[in-house]
XYZ file of C-alpha atoms in Angstrom:
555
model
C 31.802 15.369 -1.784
C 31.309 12.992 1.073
C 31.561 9.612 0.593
C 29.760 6.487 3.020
C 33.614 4.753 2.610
C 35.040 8.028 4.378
C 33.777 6.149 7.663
C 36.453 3.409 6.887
C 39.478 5.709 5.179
C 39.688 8.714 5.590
C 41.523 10.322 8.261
C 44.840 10.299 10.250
C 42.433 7.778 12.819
C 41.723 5.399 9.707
C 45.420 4.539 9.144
C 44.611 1.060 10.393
C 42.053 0.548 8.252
C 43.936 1.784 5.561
C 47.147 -0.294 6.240
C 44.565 -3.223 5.870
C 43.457 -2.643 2.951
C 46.997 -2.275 1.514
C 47.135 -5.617 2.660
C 44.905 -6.895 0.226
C 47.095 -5.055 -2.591
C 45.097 -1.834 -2.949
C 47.049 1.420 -3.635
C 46.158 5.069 -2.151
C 44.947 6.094 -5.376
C 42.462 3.300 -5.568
C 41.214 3.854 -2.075
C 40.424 7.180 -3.231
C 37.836 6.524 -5.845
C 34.335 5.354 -5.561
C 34.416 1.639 -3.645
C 32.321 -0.920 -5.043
C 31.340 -4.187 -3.832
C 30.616 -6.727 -5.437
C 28.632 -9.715 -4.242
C 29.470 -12.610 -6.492
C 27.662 -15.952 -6.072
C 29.961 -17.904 -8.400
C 30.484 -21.435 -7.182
C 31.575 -24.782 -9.298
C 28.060 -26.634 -8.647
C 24.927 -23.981 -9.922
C 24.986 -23.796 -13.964
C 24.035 -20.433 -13.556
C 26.942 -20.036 -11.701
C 29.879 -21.138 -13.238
C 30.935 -19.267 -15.486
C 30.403 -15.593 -13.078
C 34.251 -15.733 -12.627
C 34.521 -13.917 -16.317
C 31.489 -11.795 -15.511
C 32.784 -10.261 -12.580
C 35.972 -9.763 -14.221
C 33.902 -7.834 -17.118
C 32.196 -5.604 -14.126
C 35.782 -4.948 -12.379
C 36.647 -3.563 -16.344
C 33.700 -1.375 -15.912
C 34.158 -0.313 -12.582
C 37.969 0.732 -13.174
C 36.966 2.310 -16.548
C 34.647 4.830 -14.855
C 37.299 5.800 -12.177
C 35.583 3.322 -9.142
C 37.332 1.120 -7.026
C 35.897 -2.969 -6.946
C 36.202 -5.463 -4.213
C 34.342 -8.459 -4.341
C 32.923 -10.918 -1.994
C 31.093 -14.243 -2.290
C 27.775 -15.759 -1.012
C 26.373 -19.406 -1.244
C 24.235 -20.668 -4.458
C 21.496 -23.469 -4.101
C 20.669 -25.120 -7.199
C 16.921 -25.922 -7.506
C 17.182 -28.837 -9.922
C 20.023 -30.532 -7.967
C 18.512 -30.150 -4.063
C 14.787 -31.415 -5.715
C 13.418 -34.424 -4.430
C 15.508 -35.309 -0.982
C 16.697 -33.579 2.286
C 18.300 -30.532 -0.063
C 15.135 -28.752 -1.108
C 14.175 -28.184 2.065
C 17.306 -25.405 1.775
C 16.244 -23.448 -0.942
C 14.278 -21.294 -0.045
C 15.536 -20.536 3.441
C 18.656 -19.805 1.579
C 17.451 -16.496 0.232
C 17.011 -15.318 3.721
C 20.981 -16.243 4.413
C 21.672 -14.513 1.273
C 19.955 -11.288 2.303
C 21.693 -11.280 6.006
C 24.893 -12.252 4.068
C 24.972 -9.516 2.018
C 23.436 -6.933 4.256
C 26.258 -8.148 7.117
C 28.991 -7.344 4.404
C 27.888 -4.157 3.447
C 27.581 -2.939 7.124
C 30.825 -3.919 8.118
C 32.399 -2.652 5.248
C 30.525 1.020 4.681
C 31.392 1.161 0.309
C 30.013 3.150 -1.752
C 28.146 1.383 -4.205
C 27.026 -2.567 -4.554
C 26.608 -5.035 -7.645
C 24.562 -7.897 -7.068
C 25.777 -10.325 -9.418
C 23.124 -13.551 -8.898
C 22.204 -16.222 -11.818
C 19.947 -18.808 -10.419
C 16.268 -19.375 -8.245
C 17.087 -17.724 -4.850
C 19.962 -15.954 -4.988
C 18.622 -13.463 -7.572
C 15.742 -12.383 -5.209
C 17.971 -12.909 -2.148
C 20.137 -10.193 -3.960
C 17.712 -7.610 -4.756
C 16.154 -7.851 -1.002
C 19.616 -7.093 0.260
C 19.705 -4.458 -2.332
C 16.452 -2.809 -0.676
C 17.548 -3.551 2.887
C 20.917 -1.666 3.048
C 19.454 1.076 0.080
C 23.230 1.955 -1.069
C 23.658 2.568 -5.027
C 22.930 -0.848 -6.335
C 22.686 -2.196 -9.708
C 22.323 -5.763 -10.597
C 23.787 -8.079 -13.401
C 23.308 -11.726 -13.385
C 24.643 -14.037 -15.156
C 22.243 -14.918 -18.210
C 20.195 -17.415 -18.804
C 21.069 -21.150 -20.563
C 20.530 -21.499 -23.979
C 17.477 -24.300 -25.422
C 18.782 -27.848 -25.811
C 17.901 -29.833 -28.672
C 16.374 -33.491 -29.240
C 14.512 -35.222 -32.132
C 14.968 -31.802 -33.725
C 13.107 -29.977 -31.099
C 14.067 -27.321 -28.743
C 13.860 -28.410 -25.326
C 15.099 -27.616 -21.285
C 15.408 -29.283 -18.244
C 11.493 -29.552 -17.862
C 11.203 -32.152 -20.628
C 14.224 -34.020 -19.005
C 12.159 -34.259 -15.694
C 8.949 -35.212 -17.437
C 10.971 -37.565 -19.556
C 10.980 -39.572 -16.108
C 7.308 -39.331 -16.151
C 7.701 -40.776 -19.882
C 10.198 -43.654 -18.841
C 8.460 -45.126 -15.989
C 4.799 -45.091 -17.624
C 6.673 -46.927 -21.234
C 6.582 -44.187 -23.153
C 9.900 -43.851 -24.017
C 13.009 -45.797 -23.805
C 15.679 -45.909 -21.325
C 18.558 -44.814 -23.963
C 16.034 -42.049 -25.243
C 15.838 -40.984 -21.475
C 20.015 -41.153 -21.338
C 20.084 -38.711 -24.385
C 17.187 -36.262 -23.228
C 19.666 -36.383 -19.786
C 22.365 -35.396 -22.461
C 20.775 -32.592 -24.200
C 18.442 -30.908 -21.764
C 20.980 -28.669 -20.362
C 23.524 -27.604 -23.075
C 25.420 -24.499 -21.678
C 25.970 -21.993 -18.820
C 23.051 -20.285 -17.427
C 20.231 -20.773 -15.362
C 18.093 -22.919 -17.270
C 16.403 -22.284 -20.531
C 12.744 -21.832 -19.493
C 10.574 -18.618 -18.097
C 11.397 -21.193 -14.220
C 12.294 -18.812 -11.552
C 15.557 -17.519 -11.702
C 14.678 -16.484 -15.648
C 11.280 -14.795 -14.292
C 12.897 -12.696 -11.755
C 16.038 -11.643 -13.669
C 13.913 -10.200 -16.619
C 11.323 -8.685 -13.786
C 14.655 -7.018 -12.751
C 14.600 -4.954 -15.650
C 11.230 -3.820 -15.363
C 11.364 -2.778 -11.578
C 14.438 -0.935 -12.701
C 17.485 -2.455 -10.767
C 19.309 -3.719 -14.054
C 19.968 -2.630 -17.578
C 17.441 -3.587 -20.372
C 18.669 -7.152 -21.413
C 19.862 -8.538 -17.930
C 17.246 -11.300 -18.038
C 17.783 -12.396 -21.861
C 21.209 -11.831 -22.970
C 22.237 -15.857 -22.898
C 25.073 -16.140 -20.977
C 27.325 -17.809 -23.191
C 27.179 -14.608 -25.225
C 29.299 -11.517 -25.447
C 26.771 -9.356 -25.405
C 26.822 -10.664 -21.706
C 30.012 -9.751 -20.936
C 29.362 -6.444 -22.308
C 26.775 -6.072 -20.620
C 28.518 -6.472 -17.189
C 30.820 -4.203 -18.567
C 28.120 -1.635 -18.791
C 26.586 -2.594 -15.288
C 29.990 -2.118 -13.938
C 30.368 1.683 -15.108
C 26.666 2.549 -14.382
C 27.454 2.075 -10.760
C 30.044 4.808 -10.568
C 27.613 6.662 -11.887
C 25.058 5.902 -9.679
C 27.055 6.735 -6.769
C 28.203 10.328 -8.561
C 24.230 10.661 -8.376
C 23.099 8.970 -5.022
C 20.498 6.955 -6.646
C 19.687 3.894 -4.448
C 17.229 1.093 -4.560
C 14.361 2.608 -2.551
C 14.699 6.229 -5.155
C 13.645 2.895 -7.826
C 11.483 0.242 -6.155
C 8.464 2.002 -5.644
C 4.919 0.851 -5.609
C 4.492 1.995 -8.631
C 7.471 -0.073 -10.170
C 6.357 -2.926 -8.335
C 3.108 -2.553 -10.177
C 4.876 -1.924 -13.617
C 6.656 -5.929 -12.305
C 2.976 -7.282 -11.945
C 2.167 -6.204 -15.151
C 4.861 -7.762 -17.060
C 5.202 -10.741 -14.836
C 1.501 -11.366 -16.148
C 2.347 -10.759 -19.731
C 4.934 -12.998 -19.941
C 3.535 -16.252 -17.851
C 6.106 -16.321 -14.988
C 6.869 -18.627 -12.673
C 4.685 -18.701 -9.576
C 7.502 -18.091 -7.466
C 7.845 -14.598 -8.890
C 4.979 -13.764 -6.295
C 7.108 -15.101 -3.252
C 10.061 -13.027 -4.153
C 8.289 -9.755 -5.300
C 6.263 -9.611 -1.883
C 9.404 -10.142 -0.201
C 11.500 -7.495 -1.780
C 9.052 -4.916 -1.390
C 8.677 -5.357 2.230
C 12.692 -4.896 2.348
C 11.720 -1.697 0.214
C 9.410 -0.886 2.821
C 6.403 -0.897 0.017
C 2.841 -1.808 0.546
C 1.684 -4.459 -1.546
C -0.228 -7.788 -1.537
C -1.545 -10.773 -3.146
C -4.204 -8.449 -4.081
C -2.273 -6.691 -6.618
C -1.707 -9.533 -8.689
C -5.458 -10.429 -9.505
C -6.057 -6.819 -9.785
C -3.156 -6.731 -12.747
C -4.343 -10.303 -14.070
C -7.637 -8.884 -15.333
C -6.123 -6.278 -17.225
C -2.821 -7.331 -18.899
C -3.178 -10.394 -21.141
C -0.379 -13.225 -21.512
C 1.314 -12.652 -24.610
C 4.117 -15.285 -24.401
C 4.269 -19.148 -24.337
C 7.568 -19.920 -23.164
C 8.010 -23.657 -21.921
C 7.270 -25.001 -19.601
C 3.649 -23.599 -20.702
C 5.072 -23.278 -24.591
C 7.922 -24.332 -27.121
C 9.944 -20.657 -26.539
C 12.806 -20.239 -24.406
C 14.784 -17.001 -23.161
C 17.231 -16.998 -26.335
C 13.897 -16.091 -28.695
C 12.760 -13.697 -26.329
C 16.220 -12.007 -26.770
C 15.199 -12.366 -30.147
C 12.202 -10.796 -30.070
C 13.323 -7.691 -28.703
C 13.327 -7.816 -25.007
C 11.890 -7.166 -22.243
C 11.536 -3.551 -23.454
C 10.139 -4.489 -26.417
C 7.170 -6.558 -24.236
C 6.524 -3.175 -22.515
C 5.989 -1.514 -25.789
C 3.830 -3.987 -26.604
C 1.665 -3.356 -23.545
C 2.292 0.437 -23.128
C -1.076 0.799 -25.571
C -2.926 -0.633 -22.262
C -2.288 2.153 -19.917
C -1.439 0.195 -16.762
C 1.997 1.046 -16.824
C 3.711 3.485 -15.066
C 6.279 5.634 -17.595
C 7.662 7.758 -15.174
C 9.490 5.244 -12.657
C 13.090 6.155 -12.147
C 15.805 2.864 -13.249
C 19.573 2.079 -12.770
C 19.890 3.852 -16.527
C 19.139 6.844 -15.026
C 16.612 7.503 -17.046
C 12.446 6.220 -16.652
C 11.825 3.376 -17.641
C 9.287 5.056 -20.575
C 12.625 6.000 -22.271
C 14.150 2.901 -21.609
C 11.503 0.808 -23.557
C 9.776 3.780 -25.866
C 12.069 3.102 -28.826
C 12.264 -0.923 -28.189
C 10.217 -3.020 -31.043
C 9.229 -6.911 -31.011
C 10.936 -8.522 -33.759
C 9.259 -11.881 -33.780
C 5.319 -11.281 -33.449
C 5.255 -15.590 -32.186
C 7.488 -15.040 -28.991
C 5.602 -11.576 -27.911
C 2.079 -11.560 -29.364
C -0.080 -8.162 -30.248
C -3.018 -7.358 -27.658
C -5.280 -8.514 -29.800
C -4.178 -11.768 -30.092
C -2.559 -13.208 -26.806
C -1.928 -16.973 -25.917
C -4.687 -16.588 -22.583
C -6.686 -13.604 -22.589
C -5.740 -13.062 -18.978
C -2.448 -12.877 -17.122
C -0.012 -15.662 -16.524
C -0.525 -15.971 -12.573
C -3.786 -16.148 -10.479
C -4.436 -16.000 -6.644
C -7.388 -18.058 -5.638
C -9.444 -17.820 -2.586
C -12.051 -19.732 -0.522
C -12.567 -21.747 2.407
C -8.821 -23.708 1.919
C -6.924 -20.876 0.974
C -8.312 -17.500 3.249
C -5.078 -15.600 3.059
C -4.449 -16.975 -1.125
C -2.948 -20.083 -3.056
C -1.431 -19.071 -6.605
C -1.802 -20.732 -9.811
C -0.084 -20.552 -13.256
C -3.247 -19.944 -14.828
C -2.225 -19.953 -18.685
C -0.786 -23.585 -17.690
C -3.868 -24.732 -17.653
C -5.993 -26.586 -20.050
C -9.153 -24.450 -20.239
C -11.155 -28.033 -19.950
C -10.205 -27.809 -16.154
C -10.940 -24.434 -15.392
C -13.826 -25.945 -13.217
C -12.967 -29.022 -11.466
C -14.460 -31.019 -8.837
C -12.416 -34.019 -7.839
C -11.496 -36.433 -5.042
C -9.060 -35.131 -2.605
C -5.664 -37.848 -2.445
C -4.080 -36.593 0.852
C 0.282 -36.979 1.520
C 1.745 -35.706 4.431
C 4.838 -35.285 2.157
C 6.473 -34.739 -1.499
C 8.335 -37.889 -1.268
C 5.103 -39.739 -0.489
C 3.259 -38.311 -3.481
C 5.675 -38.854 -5.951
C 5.625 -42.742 -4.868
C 2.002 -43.082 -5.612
C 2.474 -41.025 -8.687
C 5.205 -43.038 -9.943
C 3.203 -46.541 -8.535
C 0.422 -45.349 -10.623
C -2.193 -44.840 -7.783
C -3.345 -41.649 -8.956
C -6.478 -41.683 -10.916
C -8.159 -39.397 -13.501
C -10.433 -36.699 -11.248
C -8.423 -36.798 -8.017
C -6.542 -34.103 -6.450
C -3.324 -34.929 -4.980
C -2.933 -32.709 -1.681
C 0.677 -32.393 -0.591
C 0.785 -30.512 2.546
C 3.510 -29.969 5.560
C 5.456 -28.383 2.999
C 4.993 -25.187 3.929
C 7.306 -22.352 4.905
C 7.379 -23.299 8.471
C 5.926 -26.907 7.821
C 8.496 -28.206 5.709
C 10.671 -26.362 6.619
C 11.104 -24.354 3.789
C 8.166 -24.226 1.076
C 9.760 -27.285 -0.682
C 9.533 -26.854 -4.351
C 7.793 -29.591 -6.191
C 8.997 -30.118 -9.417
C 8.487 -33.830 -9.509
C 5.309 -34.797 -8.768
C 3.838 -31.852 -11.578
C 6.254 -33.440 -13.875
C 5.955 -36.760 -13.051
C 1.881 -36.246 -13.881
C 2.498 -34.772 -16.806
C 4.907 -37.198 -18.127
C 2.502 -39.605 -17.325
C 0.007 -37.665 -19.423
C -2.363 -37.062 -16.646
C -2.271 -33.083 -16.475
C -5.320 -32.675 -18.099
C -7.210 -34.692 -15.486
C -5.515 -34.681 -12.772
C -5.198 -31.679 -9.703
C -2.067 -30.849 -7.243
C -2.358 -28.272 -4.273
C 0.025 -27.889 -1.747
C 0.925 -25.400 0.993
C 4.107 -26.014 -0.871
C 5.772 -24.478 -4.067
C 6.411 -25.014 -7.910
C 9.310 -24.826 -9.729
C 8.554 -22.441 -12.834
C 8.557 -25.405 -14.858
C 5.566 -27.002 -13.888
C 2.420 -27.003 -15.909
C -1.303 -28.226 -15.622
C -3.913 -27.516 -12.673
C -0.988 -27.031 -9.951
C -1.984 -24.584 -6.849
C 0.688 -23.893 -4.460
C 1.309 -21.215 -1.498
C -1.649 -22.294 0.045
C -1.999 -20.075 3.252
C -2.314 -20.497 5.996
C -0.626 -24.023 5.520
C -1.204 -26.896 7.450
C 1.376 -26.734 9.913
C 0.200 -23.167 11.201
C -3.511 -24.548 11.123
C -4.441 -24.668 7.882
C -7.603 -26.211 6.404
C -5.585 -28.512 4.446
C -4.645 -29.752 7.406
C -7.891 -31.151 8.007
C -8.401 -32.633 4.183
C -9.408 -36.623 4.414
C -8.682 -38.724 1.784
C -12.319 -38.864 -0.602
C -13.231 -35.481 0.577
C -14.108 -33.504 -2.463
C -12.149 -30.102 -3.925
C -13.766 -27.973 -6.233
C -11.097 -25.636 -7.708
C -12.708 -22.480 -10.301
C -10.247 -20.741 -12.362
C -12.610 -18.657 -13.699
C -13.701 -17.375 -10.296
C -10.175 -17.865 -8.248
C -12.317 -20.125 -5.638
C -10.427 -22.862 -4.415
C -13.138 -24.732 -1.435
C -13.540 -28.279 0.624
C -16.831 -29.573 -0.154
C -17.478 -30.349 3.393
C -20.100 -29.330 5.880
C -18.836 -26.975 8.490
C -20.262 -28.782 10.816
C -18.133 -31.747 10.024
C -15.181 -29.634 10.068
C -15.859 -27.978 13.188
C -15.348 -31.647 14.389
C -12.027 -32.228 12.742
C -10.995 -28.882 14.293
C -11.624 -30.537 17.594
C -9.348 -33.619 17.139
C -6.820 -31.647 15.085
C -3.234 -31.629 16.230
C -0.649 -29.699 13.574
C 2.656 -31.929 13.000
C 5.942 -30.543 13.772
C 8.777 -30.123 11.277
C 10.001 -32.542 9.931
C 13.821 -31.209 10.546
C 13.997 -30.043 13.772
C 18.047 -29.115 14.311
C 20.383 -26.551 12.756
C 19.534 -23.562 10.485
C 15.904 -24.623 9.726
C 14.881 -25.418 13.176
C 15.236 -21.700 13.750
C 13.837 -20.846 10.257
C 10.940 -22.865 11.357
C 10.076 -20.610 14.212
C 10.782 -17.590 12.283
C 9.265 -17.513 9.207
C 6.084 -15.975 8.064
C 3.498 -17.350 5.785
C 3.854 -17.588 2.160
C 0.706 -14.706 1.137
C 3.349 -12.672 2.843
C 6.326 -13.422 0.586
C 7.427 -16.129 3.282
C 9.783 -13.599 4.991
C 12.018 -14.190 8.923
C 9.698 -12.207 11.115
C 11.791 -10.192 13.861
């Protein structure tokens, strides 16, 4: 059998290439075997990060147990929490792109066999699986688990209540020594952090498109079980390769739609929408914004994790899973049973057997935390192309609101009103140029949300951006707005006063203003550039798409 790594060893021509590798320490009988890489994105900084170094040593095991041969590589890791609020958010997001090209540019100049992704946190997972899709080798992921809860005043808690503790602090609500030991507690272990936030959504999503082994997303890291786990993931591969299965046999529309489905039952992070509409397009699949209010009517949200709820990604291990939350919506009939997953096997008989072991963390149908799904898409006269909301984050008092629009041409503006305590009950706080090309880079806006909530104001007040959330915000927060205001949005035309009427129930999201008077506004309008306007994100700038698109380079 023929293997893609022939085109680099074998052969009296390939000597060279050979004589490299011996270089490195590899021996003819290992560059015989199956060659797997393995793209690690361990680094000292990222939580989630760590502690990879024993992981990948776990997936070597695997690999080397099942006759393979692994080499690994590294990529770069941003950390979310740590870049928020100043110059290094602006990096997050256009770091999945380098993450992608990073990967894909390794894999192409080194033709293997078979790939592990091995991602933890935010970008890098989704960076992963789009590399995964674009180069369409045998690919399995494993990340590396998420964080367990912290604890304070006998309560379970994450990094969400330490950035809403900030809120707490500034409006007297809490002490500065109850801050310090919130600080202390919030983030008690390796992982990515504790919440269904990003990195958490998309790992367990992982499972359900079919790229990793049932417990990827909710095996904690410091477990084990995780290590096992890689162990596993390391094996499978060799497998995979035996059997040619590669991304694009497994990320099919139809396993995209199975992701919809339990991204709504579980009340991901908005983000999730992003990353999914940018790995299908690597998969060369047709989907759209559409697809998510066409699940959201059908699958209810059976989960409150935080921010949203008190659970965290350890009880959902508990619980059973994220094939035991596709049992529990199998009786629906919106899945699809037969979709082929790194297992081998459908994903049907991956989950068929599973059972929830904690009815409070997965619900039955019949009693869900929000009858609908997690995530919404809204439409109307400031969002043509789509702004998403975390819909079951939402008190049901504000599912209709009208309020006054408070207009920022920044985050860092916002948040000092916020924290001056200039915002008011019924205004809307509009945060735009902080879009994908406005930004640059989609910013994600962890502490305004927070700071609004902390100041117990997320019952009254509204936040929309052309912007994005972390997955730990909560209340009326619409983000992705498209097209944003750098690329001639209509929020780019919102005055402060104006009036917003947001309706959850219908997915409208409108001005209140006469077209005639915005006709006018049109007329004097002039989009701002970028605010960074050298390096990397100059050219990100002028290459990016808009976010109802995933927020992908265009070519």
């Amino acid at each position: 059998m023929s293997r893609r790594s022939d085109i680099m060893l074998k052969g009296p021509e390939r000597a060279p290439h050979r004589s490299l590798f011996k270089a490195d320490g590899y021996t003819d009988i290992e560059l015989s075997r199956p060659i797997i890489a393995i793209a690690n994105s361990y680094n000292d900084i990222v939580p989630g990060h760590v502690h990879l170094k024993s992981v990948v040593e776990a997936v070597k095991a695997g690999i080397y147990m099942a006759g393979g041969t692994p080499m690994e590589f590294n990529v770069i890791g941003v950390d979310d929490g740590i870049a928020m609020g100043h110059l290094g958010m602006h990096y997050s997001l256009p770091s999945r792109e380098l993450i992608a090209d990073s990967v894909e540019t390794m894999i192409s100049a080194h033709p293997v066999d078979g790939l592990v992704i091995l991602p933890a946190c935010d970008k890098i997972v989704p960076g992963m699986m789009m590399a995964a899709a674009r180069v369409n080798i045998p690919t399995i992921m494993i990340s590396g688990g998420p964080m367990l809860a912290g604890r304070f005043s006998g309560t379970d808690i994450d990094l969400a209540q330490v950035f809403e503790g900030v809120g707490k602090y500034l409006n007297g609500d809490i002490t500065e020594k109850e801050l310090k030991e919130l600080e202390n507690s919030g983030c008690p272990s390796c992982g990515s952090c504790s919440g269904m936030y990003s990195a958490n959504s998309i790992n367990c999503i992982s499972e359900v498109l079919g790229l990793s082994l049932p417990g990827n997303g909710t095996i904690p890291a410091p477990l084990s079980d995780r290590i096992r786990l890689a162990k596993a993931a390391g094996m499978k591969i060799v497998e995979l390769v035996e059997k040619d299965i590669k991304p694009r046999n497994i990320l099919t529309k139809e396993s995209f739609h199975n992701a919809i489905c339990a991204d709504m039952a579980m009340g991901c992070s908005t983000n999730t929408v992003l990353h999914l509409l940018a790995i299908a397009q690597e998969a060369k699949v047709e989907f759209s914004l559409d697809d998510f209010n066409e699940v959201s009517n059908k699958v209810p949200d059976l989960c409150a994790f935080s921010p949203v709820g008190p659970y965290h990604l350890q009880d959902l291990n508990e619980a059973g899973g994220m094939m035991a939350l596709l049992n529990r919506i199998d009786p629906l009939n919106v899945l699809n049973r037969d979709c082929l997953t790194v297992t081998t096997k459908t994903i049907y008989e991956n989950y068929k057997d599973s059972r929830v072991y904690r009815e409070e963390i997965i619900r039955p149908l019949d009693k869900p935390y929000y009858p609908k799904g997690g995530l919404s898409v809204l439409k109307g006269n400031l969002a043509p192309y789509g702004a998403v909301l975390k819909q079951s984050g939402v008190d049901t008092s504000m599912n209709h609101f009208v309020g006054k629009a408070r207009v920022f041409d920044s985050e860092e503006d916002a948040i000092k009103a916020i924290f001056a305590k200039e915002i008011n009950k019924g205004d809307v706080v509009v945060i735009r140029y902080e879009g994908p090309a406005g930004g640059p880079g989609m910013k994600e806006m962890l502490q305004p949300t927070s700071a609004i909530a902390g100041m117990g104001l997320d019952k009254d007040v509204a936040l929309i951006t052309d912007g994005r959330f972390s997955g730990a915000t909560r209340g009326l927060s619409i983000g992705h707005i498209s097209p944003e205001a750098a690329k001639g949005g209509l929020i780019g035309l919102v005055e402060e006063g104006d009036k917003i009427e947001i309706d959850v129930d219908k997915k409208t999201l409108n001005l209140l203003v006469d077209d005639e008077t915005i006709e006018k506004r049109k007329e004097k309008f002039s989009a701002k550039k970028p605010k960074i306007d050298y390096g990397y994100l100059a050219r990100y700038a002028k290459m990016v798409g808009g976010a109802h698109k995933g927020a992908i380079l265009e070519y």
